[in-house]
Short mmCIF file of C-alpha atoms in Angstrom, two decimals:
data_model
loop_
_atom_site.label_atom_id
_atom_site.label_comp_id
_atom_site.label_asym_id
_atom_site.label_seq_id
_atom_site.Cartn_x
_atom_site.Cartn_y
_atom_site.Cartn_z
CA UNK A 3 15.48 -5.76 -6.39
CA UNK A 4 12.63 -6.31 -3.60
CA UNK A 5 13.47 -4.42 -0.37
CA UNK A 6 10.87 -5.24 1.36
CA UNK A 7 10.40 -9.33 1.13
CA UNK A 8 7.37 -11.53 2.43
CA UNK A 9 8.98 -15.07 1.36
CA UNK A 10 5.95 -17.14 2.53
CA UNK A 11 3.33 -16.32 -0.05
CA UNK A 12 0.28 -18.25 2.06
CA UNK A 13 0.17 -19.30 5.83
CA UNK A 14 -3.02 -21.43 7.17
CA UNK A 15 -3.84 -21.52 10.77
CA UNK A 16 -6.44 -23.10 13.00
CA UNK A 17 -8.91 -20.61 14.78
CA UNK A 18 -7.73 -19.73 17.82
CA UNK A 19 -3.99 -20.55 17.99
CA UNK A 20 -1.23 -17.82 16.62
CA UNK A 21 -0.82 -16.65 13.17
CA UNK A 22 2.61 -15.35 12.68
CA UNK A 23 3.79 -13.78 9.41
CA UNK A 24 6.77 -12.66 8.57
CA UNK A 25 9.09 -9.92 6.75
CA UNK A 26 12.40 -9.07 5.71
CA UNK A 27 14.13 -5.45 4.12
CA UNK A 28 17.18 -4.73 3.28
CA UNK A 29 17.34 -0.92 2.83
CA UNK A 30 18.78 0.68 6.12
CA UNK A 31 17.58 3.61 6.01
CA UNK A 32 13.83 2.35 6.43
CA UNK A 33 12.80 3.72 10.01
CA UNK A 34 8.99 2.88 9.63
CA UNK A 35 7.13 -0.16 9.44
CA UNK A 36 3.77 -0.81 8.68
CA UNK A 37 1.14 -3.74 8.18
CA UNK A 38 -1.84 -3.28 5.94
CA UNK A 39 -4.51 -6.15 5.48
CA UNK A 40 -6.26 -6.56 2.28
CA UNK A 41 -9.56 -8.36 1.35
CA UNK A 42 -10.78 -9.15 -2.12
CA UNK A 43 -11.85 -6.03 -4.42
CA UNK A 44 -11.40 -3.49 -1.04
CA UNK A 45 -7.94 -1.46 -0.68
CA UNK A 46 -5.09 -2.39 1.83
CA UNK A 47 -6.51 -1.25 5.28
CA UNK A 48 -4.01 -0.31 8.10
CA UNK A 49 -4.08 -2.96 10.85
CA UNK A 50 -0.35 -1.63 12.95
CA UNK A 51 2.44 0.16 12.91
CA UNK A 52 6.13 0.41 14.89
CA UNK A 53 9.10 3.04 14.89
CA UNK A 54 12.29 2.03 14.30
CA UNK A 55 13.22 3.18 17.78
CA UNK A 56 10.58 0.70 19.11
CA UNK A 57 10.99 -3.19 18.79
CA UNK A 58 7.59 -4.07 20.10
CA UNK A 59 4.52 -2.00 19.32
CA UNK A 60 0.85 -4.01 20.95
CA UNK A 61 -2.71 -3.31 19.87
CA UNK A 62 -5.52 -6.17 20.77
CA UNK A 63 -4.67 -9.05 19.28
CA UNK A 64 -2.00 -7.83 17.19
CA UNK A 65 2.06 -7.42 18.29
CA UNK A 66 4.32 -6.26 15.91
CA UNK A 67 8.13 -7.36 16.95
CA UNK A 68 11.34 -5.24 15.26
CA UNK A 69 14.52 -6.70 15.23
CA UNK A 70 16.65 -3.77 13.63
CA UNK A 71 19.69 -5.72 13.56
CA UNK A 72 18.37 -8.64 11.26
CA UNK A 73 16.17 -6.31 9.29
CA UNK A 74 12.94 -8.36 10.45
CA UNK A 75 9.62 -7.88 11.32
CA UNK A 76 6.79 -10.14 12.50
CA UNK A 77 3.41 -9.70 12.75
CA UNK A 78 1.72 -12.00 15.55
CA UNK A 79 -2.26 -12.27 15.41
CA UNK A 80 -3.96 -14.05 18.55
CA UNK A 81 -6.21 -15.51 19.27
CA UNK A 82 -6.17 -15.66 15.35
CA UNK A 83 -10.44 -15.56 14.17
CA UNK A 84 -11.81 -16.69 10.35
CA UNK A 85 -12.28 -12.91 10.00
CA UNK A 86 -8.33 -12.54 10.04
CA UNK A 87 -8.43 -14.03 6.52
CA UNK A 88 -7.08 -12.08 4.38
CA UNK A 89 -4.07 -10.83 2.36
CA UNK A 90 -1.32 -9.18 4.58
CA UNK A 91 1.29 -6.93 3.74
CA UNK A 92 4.21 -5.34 4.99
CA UNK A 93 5.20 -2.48 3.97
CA UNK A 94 8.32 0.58 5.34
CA UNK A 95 8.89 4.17 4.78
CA UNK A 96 11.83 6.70 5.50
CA UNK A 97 12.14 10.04 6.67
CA UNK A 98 12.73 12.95 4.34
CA UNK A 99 10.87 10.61 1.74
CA UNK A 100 7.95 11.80 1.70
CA UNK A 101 6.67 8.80 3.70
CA UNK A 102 5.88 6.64 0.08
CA UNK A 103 5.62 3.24 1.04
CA UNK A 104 7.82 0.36 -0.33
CA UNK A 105 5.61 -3.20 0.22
CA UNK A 106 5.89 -6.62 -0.27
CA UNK A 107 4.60 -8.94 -1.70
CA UNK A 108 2.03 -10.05 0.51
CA UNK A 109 1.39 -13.40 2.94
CA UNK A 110 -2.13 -15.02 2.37
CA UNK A 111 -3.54 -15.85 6.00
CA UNK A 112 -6.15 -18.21 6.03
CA UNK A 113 -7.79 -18.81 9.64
CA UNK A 114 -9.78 -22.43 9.42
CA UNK A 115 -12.77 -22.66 11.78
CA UNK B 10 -17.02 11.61 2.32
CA UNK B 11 -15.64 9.20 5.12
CA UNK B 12 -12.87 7.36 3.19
CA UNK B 13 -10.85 7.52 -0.16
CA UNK B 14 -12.72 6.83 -3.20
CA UNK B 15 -11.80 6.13 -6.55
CA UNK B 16 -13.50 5.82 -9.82
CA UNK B 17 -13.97 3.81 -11.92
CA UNK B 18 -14.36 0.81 -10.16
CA UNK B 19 -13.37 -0.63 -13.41
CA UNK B 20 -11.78 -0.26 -16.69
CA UNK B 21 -11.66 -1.89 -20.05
CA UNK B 22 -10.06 0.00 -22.73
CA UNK B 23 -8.41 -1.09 -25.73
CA UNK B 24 -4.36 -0.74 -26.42
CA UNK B 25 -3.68 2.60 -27.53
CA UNK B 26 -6.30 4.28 -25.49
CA UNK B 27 -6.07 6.90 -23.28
CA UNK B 28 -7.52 6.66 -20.03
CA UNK B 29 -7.92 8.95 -17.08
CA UNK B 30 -8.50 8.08 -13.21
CA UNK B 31 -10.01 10.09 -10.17
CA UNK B 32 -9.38 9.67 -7.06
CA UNK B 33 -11.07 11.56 -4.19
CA UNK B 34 -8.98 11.70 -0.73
CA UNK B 35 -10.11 12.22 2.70
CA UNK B 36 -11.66 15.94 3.17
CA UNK B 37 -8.56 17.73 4.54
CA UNK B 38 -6.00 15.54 3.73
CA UNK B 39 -2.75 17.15 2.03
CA UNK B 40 -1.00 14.49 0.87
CA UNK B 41 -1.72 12.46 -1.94
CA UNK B 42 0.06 9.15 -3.32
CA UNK B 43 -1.10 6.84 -6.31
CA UNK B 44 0.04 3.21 -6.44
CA UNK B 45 -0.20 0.57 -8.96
CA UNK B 46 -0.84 -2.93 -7.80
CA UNK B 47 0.26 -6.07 -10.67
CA UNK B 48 -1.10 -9.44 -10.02
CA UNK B 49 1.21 -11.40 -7.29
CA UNK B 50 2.45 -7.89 -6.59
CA UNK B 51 2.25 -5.80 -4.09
CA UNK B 52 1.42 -2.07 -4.61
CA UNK B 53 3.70 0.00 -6.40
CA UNK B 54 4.59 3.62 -5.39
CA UNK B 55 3.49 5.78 -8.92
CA UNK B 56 3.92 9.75 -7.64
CA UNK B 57 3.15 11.59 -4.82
CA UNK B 58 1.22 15.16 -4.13
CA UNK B 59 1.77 17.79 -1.27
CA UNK B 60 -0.63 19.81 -1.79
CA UNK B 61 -1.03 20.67 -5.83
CA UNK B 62 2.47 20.03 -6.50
CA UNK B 63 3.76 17.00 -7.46
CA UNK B 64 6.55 16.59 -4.86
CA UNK B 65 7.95 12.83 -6.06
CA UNK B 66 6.96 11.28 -9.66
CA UNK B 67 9.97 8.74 -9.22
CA UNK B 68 7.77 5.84 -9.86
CA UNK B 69 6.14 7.12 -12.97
CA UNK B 70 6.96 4.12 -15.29
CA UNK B 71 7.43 6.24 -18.22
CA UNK B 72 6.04 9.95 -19.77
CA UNK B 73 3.08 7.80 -21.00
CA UNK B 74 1.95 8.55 -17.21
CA UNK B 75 0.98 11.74 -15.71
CA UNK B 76 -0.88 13.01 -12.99
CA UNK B 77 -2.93 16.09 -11.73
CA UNK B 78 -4.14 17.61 -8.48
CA UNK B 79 -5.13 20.89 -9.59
CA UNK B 80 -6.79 22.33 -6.55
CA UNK B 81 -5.23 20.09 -4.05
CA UNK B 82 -7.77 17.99 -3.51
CA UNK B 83 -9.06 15.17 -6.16
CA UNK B 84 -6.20 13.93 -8.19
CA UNK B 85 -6.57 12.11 -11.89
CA UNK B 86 -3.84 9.85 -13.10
CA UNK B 87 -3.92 10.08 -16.93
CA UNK B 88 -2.61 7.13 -19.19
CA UNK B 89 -1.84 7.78 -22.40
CA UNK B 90 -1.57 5.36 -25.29
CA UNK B 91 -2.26 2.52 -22.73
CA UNK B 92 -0.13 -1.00 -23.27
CA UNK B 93 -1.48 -4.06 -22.12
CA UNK B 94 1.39 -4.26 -19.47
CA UNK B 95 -1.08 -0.84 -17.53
CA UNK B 96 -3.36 -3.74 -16.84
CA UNK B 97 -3.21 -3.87 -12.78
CA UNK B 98 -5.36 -2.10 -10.21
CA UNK B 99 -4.17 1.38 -9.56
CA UNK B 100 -4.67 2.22 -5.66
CA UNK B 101 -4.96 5.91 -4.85
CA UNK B 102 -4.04 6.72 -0.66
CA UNK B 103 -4.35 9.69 1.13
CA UNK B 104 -2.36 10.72 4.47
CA UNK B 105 -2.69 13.68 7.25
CA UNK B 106 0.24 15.33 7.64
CA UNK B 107 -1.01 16.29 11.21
CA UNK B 108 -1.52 14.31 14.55
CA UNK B 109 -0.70 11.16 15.78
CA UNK B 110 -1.02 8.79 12.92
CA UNK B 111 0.95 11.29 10.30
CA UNK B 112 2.37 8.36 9.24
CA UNK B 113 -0.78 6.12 8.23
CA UNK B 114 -1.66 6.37 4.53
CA UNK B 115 -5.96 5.40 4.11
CA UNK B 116 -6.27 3.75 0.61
CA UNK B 117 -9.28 3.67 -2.17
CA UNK B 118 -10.38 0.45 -2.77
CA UNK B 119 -8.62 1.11 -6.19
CA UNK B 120 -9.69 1.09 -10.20
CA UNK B 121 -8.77 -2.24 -11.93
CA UNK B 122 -7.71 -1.51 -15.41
CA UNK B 123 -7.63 -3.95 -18.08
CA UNK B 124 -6.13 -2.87 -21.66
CA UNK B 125 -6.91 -5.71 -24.21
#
């Protein structure tokens, strides 16, 4: 059973406006959220994070929003740039577990010129 | 070295095999996690390393898998008789336990294996 879920497997966006991907868990007990971006043949490289005492954590062009209560996470990108293409995924830990992550299954963002 | 690396890049091996993987962390860097990434997937936790110990194997799919980190620093994930269902790229990460980003795990850029 998927805890972490990423239920749009592709998004395409014009270069500029917002890219906005999404993600859903369902184990309580996660109190750490992470995004990781992945190109071809390279590993997952850490883009932002956010506590689960936080429900809005802001680094350049990327926000990451928390809404505890519906066990959701967004990841907003703008001005979104060709170089944001990529495959994105979310991924949570929990305290006292040794901080493995659990991910999903990944969004494919694809930033049009 | 500045980042994780793994190696191989790449592996072909034939079922039955037995196959071993390194992976080299970030200098100073305590803990240790291996991953396994299937196709439409996204990666899989495998076993994690404080240190030399292995402090959670949970996701060890079966006792075909084992891993090492003898001196608590490069760890080798070791595959024996290898079924064509190990085909996936296996990500190795590394994490500091210290400082502001304890949290952030830096990953390889991972060995694809392929058992035909």
């Amino acid at each position: 059973d998927q805890q972490v879920k990423q239920n749009s497997p592709s998004l395409s966006v014009q270069e500029g406006r917002i890219s906005i991907l999404n993600c859903d868990y369902t184990n309580s007990m996660f109190d750490y959220f992470l995004w990781y971006k992945k190109y071809p043949a390279e590993g997952p490289t850490f883009l932002i994070s956010i506590s689960s005492i936080k429900d809005k954590n802001e680094d350049g062009r990327f926000t990451v929003f928390l809404n505890k209560s519906a066990k959701h996470l967004s990841l907003h990108i703008v001005p979104s740039q060709p170089g944001d293409s990529a495959v994105y995924f979310c991924a949570a830990s929990r305290g006292g577990s040794n901080y493995k992550l659990t991910f999903g299954k990944g969004t494919l963002l694809t930033v049009n010129p | 070295g500045a980042g994780v690396s793994q190696t191989p890049s790449n592996k072909v091996t034939e079922k039955g095999k037995y196959v071993e993987l390194r992976c080299d962390p970030i200098s100073g860097h305590t803990a240790l996690y291996w991953y396994r990434q299937s196709l439409g997937q996204g990666p899989e936790f495998l076993i994690y390393f404080q240190g030399t110990g292995a402090a959670d194997d949970s996701g060890l799919p079966n006792d075909r898998f084992f891993a090492v980190r003898p001196e608590g620093s490069v760890s080798t994930l070791k595959i024996q008789r290898t079924e064509r269902g190990d085909s996936a790229v296996y990500l190795c990460a590394s994490r500091n336990r210290g400082g502001l980003s304890y949290n952030e795990q830096f990953f390889g850029p991972g060995t694809r294996l392929t058992v035909l």
